[in-house]
């Protein structure tokens, strides 16, 4: 059959150049500033954790798809890299190496592949991995290396508490915020990230640079991050005004813990977030409320990952009730 | 410590008891009376929920059977006569007997017979491709090969032959439920009478074009030449819009039409080799056919048919056909 | 602030390769294939027999019902046969095949190029002339124009909207027509205004045709009833609903709502020119401007061709590279139809022939839906394409109907924008036709 045959299909006959791979690449690029800060603050330990998480995530995805599910591996779409990277950003840099691998296995194997691979997972895989580790190994997951010291060591560095846990324990111990403030880092340190914590979440500045890049590339819309941040500001601001003795300043809340990382990169995960702008706003507001409730009234100092996972479960419901306005429909 | 354990057990059992009582009351209150016969009928049905009877599922069919005053319009093609006898016994009514049928794909537009002229690049279903255009070949009546029938079949009885690109029905598995008949947008699949040993005679073409253009599109197209009509002694063959159709109720499998068809559009399946020309010559032609198969499309086709009938014959011999016994 | 429609839409690369090419008249084809169904509605009934001799403009087929259109001979010569020929639908349909002999026009047709601005016919006569000349919407929808001119009782029309948007990438036929036949188009608009008894007309043009906007603005300076409105480039602005929303802010109700329900009648510029020729020159619709373009065409051009000319001849005239060509499309890349044969004739609705090169013609590989919601964002009708396509794929047609699948205008924004390369519109279209049939069946019961 030497004669060339014409292609025939229904319209449209042109498509955008955008692909899943391109979207994932954009997310990775947006995460690079935070990577640089993590390396600067935590040194080689951070590098080890990140490399381990990314490589094992890709490895598990490939192995599971090739030999267990027997489908065409979709490693080249880079989604496993993003999952590994995000999971690593949610871990302390001195976490034992095998825990990192257990975490990526849960993230890829249980949270993603068992539901049918990319696009079918109801929960954010990286967060499932993180919460699994947090519940299984609570001590290791809440032992943070001290920032800016011992950056060449891989393990057993001097540890310190995160600002959030200092606050939580202090307030629970009967101290007021003003007396604790001596132990807490300044807002500027919080903003640029020279604080203790999970390795990717420390620098609000680096994450915001990535946010601007994602907005410019139109990978995400502003709705979810804005809804989360505004809700948290209003909620914690109200609490702060009511009783400044036990409630921290809203700026402190915004720049500590995983709020920036969660709001910009985890809650906006396309697969597990609502489709319409209206739905996204509802989703974001609920995440903000849940986060503050867990932080202020719950047992854990940090509530972002739980809040996002809980709201992930509501996404199908939100999609069902937040329909876009049909053209020609009277309101 | 012991007290705690005791309280826990007691309170949990109490909760369980309360829940059970509530459930019981609700179940009693909202109970819907159902004829126990429905369950009985449902039991003897195949349970495939294929919809071949015209109802959404076996349960609905069972309800309908119990409701209906006679069973003349109700028939489960999957279970067949035996199943309907059982249903009739339960209900104390008379069951109708029907001739078992089997699905037949009336197209022989293999890659060789019917060369492709375009490549379809859209969503891979026949329904959408047929909405777009006449198909990837010049024949706008033939099989598109995107396997809507395979997807529709609940019994795994139909598959696409990769070499020809056409669906093949597995007679042993086919229950004549008719799902593929509805699924095919070209209406190529027909339920025809099931003969012993899986024998079939049918026109493997649905091309309504005039002879010339039909032949141009496909080597084995029916060109509406009427030769078979003249040959048939049983008035089983009619030609409408340049297309012959063999009435399965009138056909006696005499195979005369097969011999006269100039384009080999009429297919004979699972027949022993013909005896008229003498066995020796037949073997020779067979050999010639296989030698020429690579160069000549037509002989390749006949060769393929022989191969097919051989394999099918083997199957037929190994598995006992219930119809033959009865 | 330039106007556009507020919700959805995409902006594919313009690729208007042929926008500087003057319209060239192609020679009369040796043989014309004239399908009997070139419009929406009932196919026309042939009134000629094989071996009849016809002149250009003679009636070949009579309209068959109210929503149907006459068909006239595009060439003079002998009727060879009335046979099944493959046409744009991809199927064989009844067509009249004429062998060309000479090029003589029927009597009464003014073939001069002179401008005739004086409108002598009464509104009634105009509508009748449009109907008898077989004019249909030339933007691609091919809706018979006389139906639009007869406003149904109880409805009023207060705006005439001229669709000069040409939002499809590549196509330039309307653009060239406006530049070269601007005065004729203005006369055509005045004819339609008279027929509809409406006092104002708006010409909507996308902002990537700046020369046409300036030219028409200078022409309409002293014509108070006609105004020109520049629009932001955004596909599918050429859809009636989007255009009315962009120009007037009115929303046409969901189907079976029509533009007339919000007091508008929309005509394409090409149709306006055809109406001018029919009314002022008594010339039926026998030729149209067709853009032949694409990256596999060496000389992208705009041709004035007779209906019935084969696509092959057009491609030869534009020096299409047949070794490179991978997909041939009648119409634009977003809504056009891929052709499965080069013998397919140009019909009334053929606005362009687009030849895509081999490497661009294949669709991207289909991957899982990642629920990014882009299809929802770009859908100009406020539908949820991901959901509709899933529902029709799984044959949940009743639910698809509840999700307003029949509102879909098949613009293709969803499939265009999908990063997973999913054929969303293929499935939605399948679901839409199935649901339409279901509704029709219900109506019968």
PDB file of C-alpha atoms in Angstrom, chain C residues 134-374:
ATOM      1  CA  UNK C 134     -31.694  29.537  -3.968  1.00  0.00           C
ATOM      2  CA  UNK C 135     -29.705  31.629  -1.529  1.00  0.00           C
ATOM      3  CA  UNK C 136     -28.599  29.976   1.690  1.00  0.00           C
ATOM      4  CA  UNK C 137     -26.347  31.092   4.542  1.00  0.00           C
ATOM      5  CA  UNK C 138     -22.856  31.039   3.095  1.00  0.00           C
ATOM      6  CA  UNK C 139     -21.045  31.080   6.426  1.00  0.00           C
ATOM      7  CA  UNK C 140     -21.271  27.330   6.562  1.00  0.00           C
ATOM      8  CA  UNK C 141     -24.623  26.644   8.199  1.00  0.00           C
ATOM      9  CA  UNK C 142     -26.419  26.805   4.800  1.00  0.00           C
ATOM     10  CA  UNK C 143     -29.766  27.778   6.304  1.00  0.00           C
ATOM     11  CA  UNK C 144     -32.125  28.955   3.529  1.00  0.00           C
ATOM     12  CA  UNK C 145     -32.065  32.774   3.601  1.00  0.00           C
ATOM     13  CA  UNK C 146     -35.674  33.432   2.603  1.00  0.00           C
ATOM     14  CA  UNK C 147     -36.773  31.714   5.808  1.00  0.00           C
ATOM     15  CA  UNK C 148     -34.816  34.261   7.828  1.00  0.00           C
ATOM     16  CA  UNK C 149     -36.292  37.121   5.806  1.00  0.00           C
ATOM     17  CA  UNK C 150     -39.839  36.095   6.668  1.00  0.00           C
ATOM     18  CA  UNK C 151     -40.126  37.075  10.323  1.00  0.00           C
ATOM     19  CA  UNK C 152     -42.694  34.816  12.012  1.00  0.00           C
ATOM     20  CA  UNK C 153     -45.881  36.402  13.335  1.00  0.00           C
ATOM     21  CA  UNK C 154     -45.713  37.722  16.864  1.00  0.00           C
ATOM     22  CA  UNK C 155     -41.953  38.287  16.698  1.00  0.00           C
ATOM     23  CA  UNK C 156     -40.346  41.625  15.978  1.00  0.00           C
ATOM     24  CA  UNK C 157     -36.912  42.330  14.638  1.00  0.00           C
ATOM     25  CA  UNK C 158     -35.111  45.512  15.650  1.00  0.00           C
ATOM     26  CA  UNK C 159     -31.514  44.806  14.580  1.00  0.00           C
ATOM     27  CA  UNK C 160     -29.979  43.321  11.491  1.00  0.00           C
ATOM     28  CA  UNK C 161     -26.575  41.875  12.328  1.00  0.00           C
ATOM     29  CA  UNK C 162     -24.035  41.300   9.607  1.00  0.00           C
ATOM     30  CA  UNK C 163     -21.615  38.554  10.495  1.00  0.00           C
ATOM     31  CA  UNK C 164     -18.222  39.575   9.122  1.00  0.00           C
ATOM     32  CA  UNK C 165     -16.335  38.011  11.996  1.00  0.00           C
ATOM     33  CA  UNK C 166     -14.726  35.112  10.134  1.00  0.00           C
ATOM     34  CA  UNK C 167     -13.402  33.749  13.402  1.00  0.00           C
ATOM     35  CA  UNK C 168     -12.166  30.498  11.892  1.00  0.00           C
ATOM     36  CA  UNK C 169      -8.398  30.499  11.478  1.00  0.00           C
ATOM     37  CA  UNK C 170      -7.032  30.341   7.908  1.00  0.00           C
ATOM     38  CA  UNK C 171     -10.219  31.473   6.130  1.00  0.00           C
ATOM     39  CA  UNK C 172     -10.171  34.839   4.337  1.00  0.00           C
ATOM     40  CA  UNK C 173     -13.038  34.610   1.842  1.00  0.00           C
ATOM     41  CA  UNK C 174     -15.278  37.089   3.691  1.00  0.00           C
ATOM     42  CA  UNK C 175     -12.371  39.399   4.406  1.00  0.00           C
ATOM     43  CA  UNK C 176     -11.438  39.692   0.736  1.00  0.00           C
ATOM     44  CA  UNK C 177     -15.070  40.061  -0.281  1.00  0.00           C
ATOM     45  CA  UNK C 178     -15.473  43.040   2.054  1.00  0.00           C
ATOM     46  CA  UNK C 179     -12.373  44.725   0.654  1.00  0.00           C
ATOM     47  CA  UNK C 180     -13.259  44.164  -2.974  1.00  0.00           C
ATOM     48  CA  UNK C 181     -17.051  44.349  -2.970  1.00  0.00           C
ATOM     49  CA  UNK C 182     -17.668  46.739  -0.072  1.00  0.00           C
ATOM     50  CA  UNK C 183     -20.162  48.922  -1.937  1.00  0.00           C
ATOM     51  CA  UNK C 184     -22.133  45.942  -3.202  1.00  0.00           C
ATOM     52  CA  UNK C 185     -22.296  44.581   0.348  1.00  0.00           C
ATOM     53  CA  UNK C 186     -23.634  47.898   1.640  1.00  0.00           C
ATOM     54  CA  UNK C 187     -26.345  47.830  -1.018  1.00  0.00           C
ATOM     55  CA  UNK C 188     -27.086  44.245  -0.014  1.00  0.00           C
ATOM     56  CA  UNK C 189     -27.482  45.327   3.606  1.00  0.00           C
ATOM     57  CA  UNK C 190     -29.907  48.047   2.530  1.00  0.00           C
ATOM     58  CA  UNK C 191     -31.881  45.470   0.552  1.00  0.00           C
ATOM     59  CA  UNK C 192     -32.199  43.222   3.609  1.00  0.00           C
ATOM     60  CA  UNK C 193     -33.124  46.203   5.821  1.00  0.00           C
ATOM     61  CA  UNK C 194     -35.890  47.034   3.385  1.00  0.00           C
ATOM     62  CA  UNK C 195     -37.122  43.434   3.249  1.00  0.00           C
ATOM     63  CA  UNK C 196     -37.162  43.116   7.028  1.00  0.00           C
ATOM     64  CA  UNK C 197     -38.442  46.672   7.608  1.00  0.00           C
ATOM     65  CA  UNK C 198     -35.683  47.295  10.163  1.00  0.00           C
ATOM     66  CA  UNK C 199     -33.921  50.608  10.657  1.00  0.00           C
ATOM     67  CA  UNK C 200     -30.464  49.657  11.917  1.00  0.00           C
ATOM     68  CA  UNK C 201     -27.775  47.208  10.957  1.00  0.00           C
ATOM     69  CA  UNK C 202     -24.498  46.420  12.732  1.00  0.00           C
ATOM     70  CA  UNK C 203     -21.540  44.882  10.959  1.00  0.00           C
ATOM     71  CA  UNK C 204     -19.426  42.892  13.423  1.00  0.00           C
ATOM     72  CA  UNK C 205     -15.796  42.468  12.355  1.00  0.00           C
ATOM     73  CA  UNK C 206     -12.948  40.947  14.318  1.00  0.00           C
ATOM     74  CA  UNK C 207     -10.038  43.217  15.005  1.00  0.00           C
ATOM     75  CA  UNK C 208      -7.562  41.221  12.939  1.00  0.00           C
ATOM     76  CA  UNK C 209      -9.124  42.651   9.766  1.00  0.00           C
ATOM     77  CA  UNK C 210      -8.174  46.285  10.350  1.00  0.00           C
ATOM     78  CA  UNK C 211      -8.175  47.241   6.629  1.00  0.00           C
ATOM     79  CA  UNK C 212     -11.712  45.953   6.181  1.00  0.00           C
ATOM     80  CA  UNK C 213     -12.882  47.835   9.277  1.00  0.00           C
ATOM     81  CA  UNK C 214     -11.395  51.134   8.054  1.00  0.00           C
ATOM     82  CA  UNK C 215     -12.749  50.638   4.540  1.00  0.00           C
ATOM     83  CA  UNK C 216     -16.274  49.839   5.681  1.00  0.00           C
ATOM     84  CA  UNK C 217     -16.184  52.692   8.201  1.00  0.00           C
ATOM     85  CA  UNK C 218     -15.364  55.188   5.459  1.00  0.00           C
ATOM     86  CA  UNK C 219     -18.140  53.744   3.298  1.00  0.00           C
ATOM     87  CA  UNK C 220     -20.748  53.894   6.058  1.00  0.00           C
ATOM     88  CA  UNK C 221     -19.810  57.403   7.235  1.00  0.00           C
ATOM     89  CA  UNK C 222     -22.856  58.906   5.557  1.00  0.00           C
ATOM     90  CA  UNK C 223     -25.162  55.933   6.075  1.00  0.00           C
ATOM     91  CA  UNK C 224     -26.695  56.415   9.541  1.00  0.00           C
ATOM     92  CA  UNK C 225     -28.567  53.119   9.605  1.00  0.00           C
ATOM     93  CA  UNK C 226     -25.427  50.956   9.187  1.00  0.00           C
ATOM     94  CA  UNK C 227     -22.644  50.913  11.774  1.00  0.00           C
ATOM     95  CA  UNK C 228     -19.388  48.980  11.941  1.00  0.00           C
ATOM     96  CA  UNK C 229     -18.284  47.414  15.221  1.00  0.00           C
ATOM     97  CA  UNK C 230     -14.773  46.062  15.751  1.00  0.00           C
ATOM     98  CA  UNK C 231     -14.575  42.998  17.986  1.00  0.00           C
ATOM     99  CA  UNK C 232     -11.765  41.383  19.947  1.00  0.00           C
ATOM    100  CA  UNK C 233     -10.420  38.287  18.233  1.00  0.00           C
ATOM    101  CA  UNK C 234     -11.982  35.335  19.981  1.00  0.00           C
ATOM    102  CA  UNK C 235     -13.291  32.057  18.594  1.00  0.00           C
ATOM    103  CA  UNK C 236     -16.292  31.240  18.221  1.00  0.00           C
ATOM    104  CA  UNK C 237     -17.418  34.825  17.814  1.00  0.00           C
ATOM    105  CA  UNK C 238     -18.840  33.972  14.396  1.00  0.00           C
ATOM    106  CA  UNK C 239     -21.503  31.839  16.038  1.00  0.00           C
ATOM    107  CA  UNK C 240     -24.801  33.746  15.968  1.00  0.00           C
ATOM    108  CA  UNK C 241     -25.349  33.454  19.704  1.00  0.00           C
ATOM    109  CA  UNK C 242     -21.878  34.689  20.580  1.00  0.00           C
ATOM    110  CA  UNK C 243     -22.040  37.497  18.030  1.00  0.00           C
ATOM    111  CA  UNK C 244     -25.369  38.807  19.321  1.00  0.00           C
ATOM    112  CA  UNK C 245     -24.063  38.611  22.871  1.00  0.00           C
ATOM    113  CA  UNK C 246     -20.901  40.481  21.907  1.00  0.00           C
ATOM    114  CA  UNK C 247     -22.660  43.229  19.934  1.00  0.00           C
ATOM    115  CA  UNK C 248     -25.864  43.776  21.883  1.00  0.00           C
ATOM    116  CA  UNK C 249     -25.400  41.903  25.159  1.00  0.00           C
ATOM    117  CA  UNK C 250     -28.542  39.868  24.469  1.00  0.00           C
ATOM    118  CA  UNK C 251     -28.591  36.141  25.107  1.00  0.00           C
ATOM    119  CA  UNK C 252     -30.438  33.918  22.680  1.00  0.00           C
ATOM    120  CA  UNK C 253     -32.400  31.420  24.780  1.00  0.00           C
ATOM    121  CA  UNK C 254     -31.484  27.758  24.774  1.00  0.00           C
ATOM    122  CA  UNK C 255     -32.731  25.631  21.848  1.00  0.00           C
ATOM    123  CA  UNK C 256     -35.198  25.864  20.239  1.00  0.00           C
ATOM    124  CA  UNK C 257     -34.543  29.597  20.799  1.00  0.00           C
ATOM    125  CA  UNK C 258     -33.526  31.559  17.704  1.00  0.00           C
ATOM    126  CA  UNK C 259     -31.922  34.989  17.215  1.00  0.00           C
ATOM    127  CA  UNK C 260     -35.343  36.370  16.271  1.00  0.00           C
ATOM    128  CA  UNK C 261     -36.445  35.678  19.882  1.00  0.00           C
ATOM    129  CA  UNK C 262     -34.163  38.536  20.968  1.00  0.00           C
ATOM    130  CA  UNK C 263     -35.091  40.709  18.009  1.00  0.00           C
ATOM    131  CA  UNK C 264     -32.132  39.973  15.770  1.00  0.00           C
ATOM    132  CA  UNK C 265     -31.576  38.517  12.339  1.00  0.00           C
ATOM    133  CA  UNK C 266     -28.029  37.513  11.447  1.00  0.00           C
ATOM    134  CA  UNK C 267     -26.631  37.320   7.918  1.00  0.00           C
ATOM    135  CA  UNK C 268     -23.150  36.458   6.795  1.00  0.00           C
ATOM    136  CA  UNK C 269     -21.399  39.024   4.530  1.00  0.00           C
ATOM    137  CA  UNK C 270     -21.064  36.410   1.819  1.00  0.00           C
ATOM    138  CA  UNK C 271     -24.816  35.877   1.929  1.00  0.00           C
ATOM    139  CA  UNK C 272     -25.384  39.621   1.800  1.00  0.00           C
ATOM    140  CA  UNK C 273     -23.331  39.798  -1.389  1.00  0.00           C
ATOM    141  CA  UNK C 274     -25.255  36.873  -2.877  1.00  0.00           C
ATOM    142  CA  UNK C 275     -28.517  38.618  -2.020  1.00  0.00           C
ATOM    143  CA  UNK C 276     -27.251  41.784  -3.717  1.00  0.00           C
ATOM    144  CA  UNK C 277     -26.480  39.814  -6.867  1.00  0.00           C
ATOM    145  CA  UNK C 278     -29.795  38.009  -6.789  1.00  0.00           C
ATOM    146  CA  UNK C 279     -31.884  41.121  -6.263  1.00  0.00           C
ATOM    147  CA  UNK C 280     -29.991  43.676  -8.355  1.00  0.00           C
ATOM    148  CA  UNK C 281     -28.556  41.422 -11.061  1.00  0.00           C
ATOM    149  CA  UNK C 282     -31.111  38.612 -11.054  1.00  0.00           C
ATOM    150  CA  UNK C 283     -28.223  36.194 -10.661  1.00  0.00           C
ATOM    151  CA  UNK C 284     -28.955  32.993  -8.741  1.00  0.00           C
ATOM    152  CA  UNK C 285     -26.411  31.416  -6.413  1.00  0.00           C
ATOM    153  CA  UNK C 286     -24.107  29.660  -8.845  1.00  0.00           C
ATOM    154  CA  UNK C 287     -20.694  30.676  -7.633  1.00  0.00           C
ATOM    155  CA  UNK C 288     -18.995  31.640  -4.390  1.00  0.00           C
ATOM    156  CA  UNK C 289     -15.651  32.730  -2.967  1.00  0.00           C
ATOM    157  CA  UNK C 290     -13.591  29.862  -1.615  1.00  0.00           C
ATOM    158  CA  UNK C 291     -10.312  30.230   0.252  1.00  0.00           C
ATOM    159  CA  UNK C 292      -7.807  27.522  -0.605  1.00  0.00           C
ATOM    160  CA  UNK C 293      -5.157  27.573   2.051  1.00  0.00           C
ATOM    161  CA  UNK C 294      -3.096  25.624   4.529  1.00  0.00           C
ATOM    162  CA  UNK C 295       0.557  24.954   5.171  1.00  0.00           C
ATOM    163  CA  UNK C 296       0.652  22.303   2.444  1.00  0.00           C
ATOM    164  CA  UNK C 297      -0.486  24.804  -0.199  1.00  0.00           C
ATOM    165  CA  UNK C 298       2.216  26.704  -2.065  1.00  0.00           C
ATOM    166  CA  UNK C 299      -0.006  29.555  -3.203  1.00  0.00           C
ATOM    167  CA  UNK C 300      -2.782  30.211  -0.700  1.00  0.00           C
ATOM    168  CA  UNK C 301      -5.513  31.989  -2.644  1.00  0.00           C
ATOM    169  CA  UNK C 302      -9.099  33.172  -2.726  1.00  0.00           C
ATOM    170  CA  UNK C 303     -10.999  31.876  -5.724  1.00  0.00           C
ATOM    171  CA  UNK C 304     -14.358  32.749  -7.173  1.00  0.00           C
ATOM    172  CA  UNK C 305     -15.551  29.320  -8.276  1.00  0.00           C
ATOM    173  CA  UNK C 306     -18.679  27.787  -9.717  1.00  0.00           C
ATOM    174  CA  UNK C 307     -20.642  25.397  -7.519  1.00  0.00           C
ATOM    175  CA  UNK C 308     -19.844  21.843  -8.568  1.00  0.00           C
ATOM    176  CA  UNK C 309     -16.136  22.367  -9.232  1.00  0.00           C
ATOM    177  CA  UNK C 310     -14.158  19.509  -7.756  1.00  0.00           C
ATOM    178  CA  UNK C 311     -11.885  20.044  -4.780  1.00  0.00           C
ATOM    179  CA  UNK C 312      -9.091  18.542  -6.860  1.00  0.00           C
ATOM    180  CA  UNK C 313      -9.269  21.419  -9.352  1.00  0.00           C
ATOM    181  CA  UNK C 314      -9.139  23.998  -6.570  1.00  0.00           C
ATOM    182  CA  UNK C 315      -6.144  22.374  -5.018  1.00  0.00           C
ATOM    183  CA  UNK C 316      -4.333  22.255  -8.325  1.00  0.00           C
ATOM    184  CA  UNK C 317      -5.038  25.919  -8.905  1.00  0.00           C
ATOM    185  CA  UNK C 318      -3.544  26.770  -5.524  1.00  0.00           C
ATOM    186  CA  UNK C 319      -0.576  24.455  -6.133  1.00  0.00           C
ATOM    187  CA  UNK C 320      -1.239  22.164  -3.226  1.00  0.00           C
ATOM    188  CA  UNK C 321       1.640  19.839  -2.432  1.00  0.00           C
ATOM    189  CA  UNK C 322       0.007  16.435  -2.649  1.00  0.00           C
ATOM    190  CA  UNK C 323       3.004  14.652  -1.137  1.00  0.00           C
ATOM    191  CA  UNK C 324       2.740  16.742   1.987  1.00  0.00           C
ATOM    192  CA  UNK C 325      -1.020  16.903   2.314  1.00  0.00           C
ATOM    193  CA  UNK C 326      -2.374  14.797   5.150  1.00  0.00           C
ATOM    194  CA  UNK C 327      -5.880  16.057   5.677  1.00  0.00           C
ATOM    195  CA  UNK C 328      -8.213  17.996   3.436  1.00  0.00           C
ATOM    196  CA  UNK C 329     -10.901  19.992   5.128  1.00  0.00           C
ATOM    197  CA  UNK C 330     -13.920  21.717   3.711  1.00  0.00           C
ATOM    198  CA  UNK C 331     -14.350  24.837   5.843  1.00  0.00           C
ATOM    199  CA  UNK C 332     -12.188  26.055   8.686  1.00  0.00           C
ATOM    200  CA  UNK C 333     -10.025  23.995  11.011  1.00  0.00           C
ATOM    201  CA  UNK C 334     -12.379  24.329  13.978  1.00  0.00           C
ATOM    202  CA  UNK C 335     -15.714  23.365  12.443  1.00  0.00           C
ATOM    203  CA  UNK C 336     -14.885  22.159   8.945  1.00  0.00           C
ATOM    204  CA  UNK C 337     -15.431  18.677   7.622  1.00  0.00           C
ATOM    205  CA  UNK C 338     -12.583  16.400   6.658  1.00  0.00           C
ATOM    206  CA  UNK C 339     -13.032  15.097   3.115  1.00  0.00           C
ATOM    207  CA  UNK C 340     -12.494  11.495   2.141  1.00  0.00           C
ATOM    208  CA  UNK C 341     -12.242  12.035  -1.606  1.00  0.00           C
ATOM    209  CA  UNK C 342     -10.851  14.693  -3.927  1.00  0.00           C
ATOM    210  CA  UNK C 343     -13.814  14.359  -6.294  1.00  0.00           C
ATOM    211  CA  UNK C 344     -16.100  16.038  -3.806  1.00  0.00           C
ATOM    212  CA  UNK C 345     -17.581  19.182  -5.392  1.00  0.00           C
ATOM    213  CA  UNK C 346     -17.703  22.707  -4.020  1.00  0.00           C
ATOM    214  CA  UNK C 347     -21.198  23.327  -2.680  1.00  0.00           C
ATOM    215  CA  UNK C 348     -22.995  26.447  -1.455  1.00  0.00           C
ATOM    216  CA  UNK C 349     -21.600  26.050   2.065  1.00  0.00           C
ATOM    217  CA  UNK C 350     -17.951  25.546   1.130  1.00  0.00           C
ATOM    218  CA  UNK C 351     -16.171  28.570   2.582  1.00  0.00           C
ATOM    219  CA  UNK C 352     -12.698  27.188   2.239  1.00  0.00           C
ATOM    220  CA  UNK C 353     -10.534  24.221   1.383  1.00  0.00           C
ATOM    221  CA  UNK C 354      -7.850  23.742   3.985  1.00  0.00           C
ATOM    222  CA  UNK C 355      -4.985  21.387   3.267  1.00  0.00           C
ATOM    223  CA  UNK C 356      -3.172  20.444   6.448  1.00  0.00           C
ATOM    224  CA  UNK C 357       0.322  19.007   6.113  1.00  0.00           C
ATOM    225  CA  UNK C 358       0.892  15.379   7.050  1.00  0.00           C
ATOM    226  CA  UNK C 359       2.596  16.097  10.363  1.00  0.00           C
ATOM    227  CA  UNK C 360      -0.182  18.423  11.597  1.00  0.00           C
ATOM    228  CA  UNK C 361      -3.030  16.231  10.458  1.00  0.00           C
ATOM    229  CA  UNK C 362      -2.823  13.531  13.064  1.00  0.00           C
ATOM    230  CA  UNK C 363      -4.602  13.985  16.332  1.00  0.00           C
ATOM    231  CA  UNK C 364      -2.638  13.858  19.558  1.00  0.00           C
ATOM    232  CA  UNK C 365      -2.606  10.648  21.520  1.00  0.00           C
ATOM    233  CA  UNK C 366      -5.533  10.307  23.897  1.00  0.00           C
ATOM    234  CA  UNK C 367      -4.632  10.291  27.562  1.00  0.00           C
ATOM    235  CA  UNK C 368      -6.642  10.160  30.773  1.00  0.00           C
ATOM    236  CA  UNK C 369      -8.784  13.143  31.660  1.00  0.00           C
ATOM    237  CA  UNK C 370      -6.931  15.022  34.377  1.00  0.00           C
ATOM    238  CA  UNK C 371     -10.031  17.043  35.278  1.00  0.00           C
ATOM    239  CA  UNK C 372      -8.245  20.310  34.699  1.00  0.00           C
ATOM    240  CA  UNK C 373     -11.558  21.980  33.896  1.00  0.00           C
ATOM    241  CA  UNK C 374     -10.253  23.821  30.842  1.00  0.00           C
TER     242      UNK C 374
END
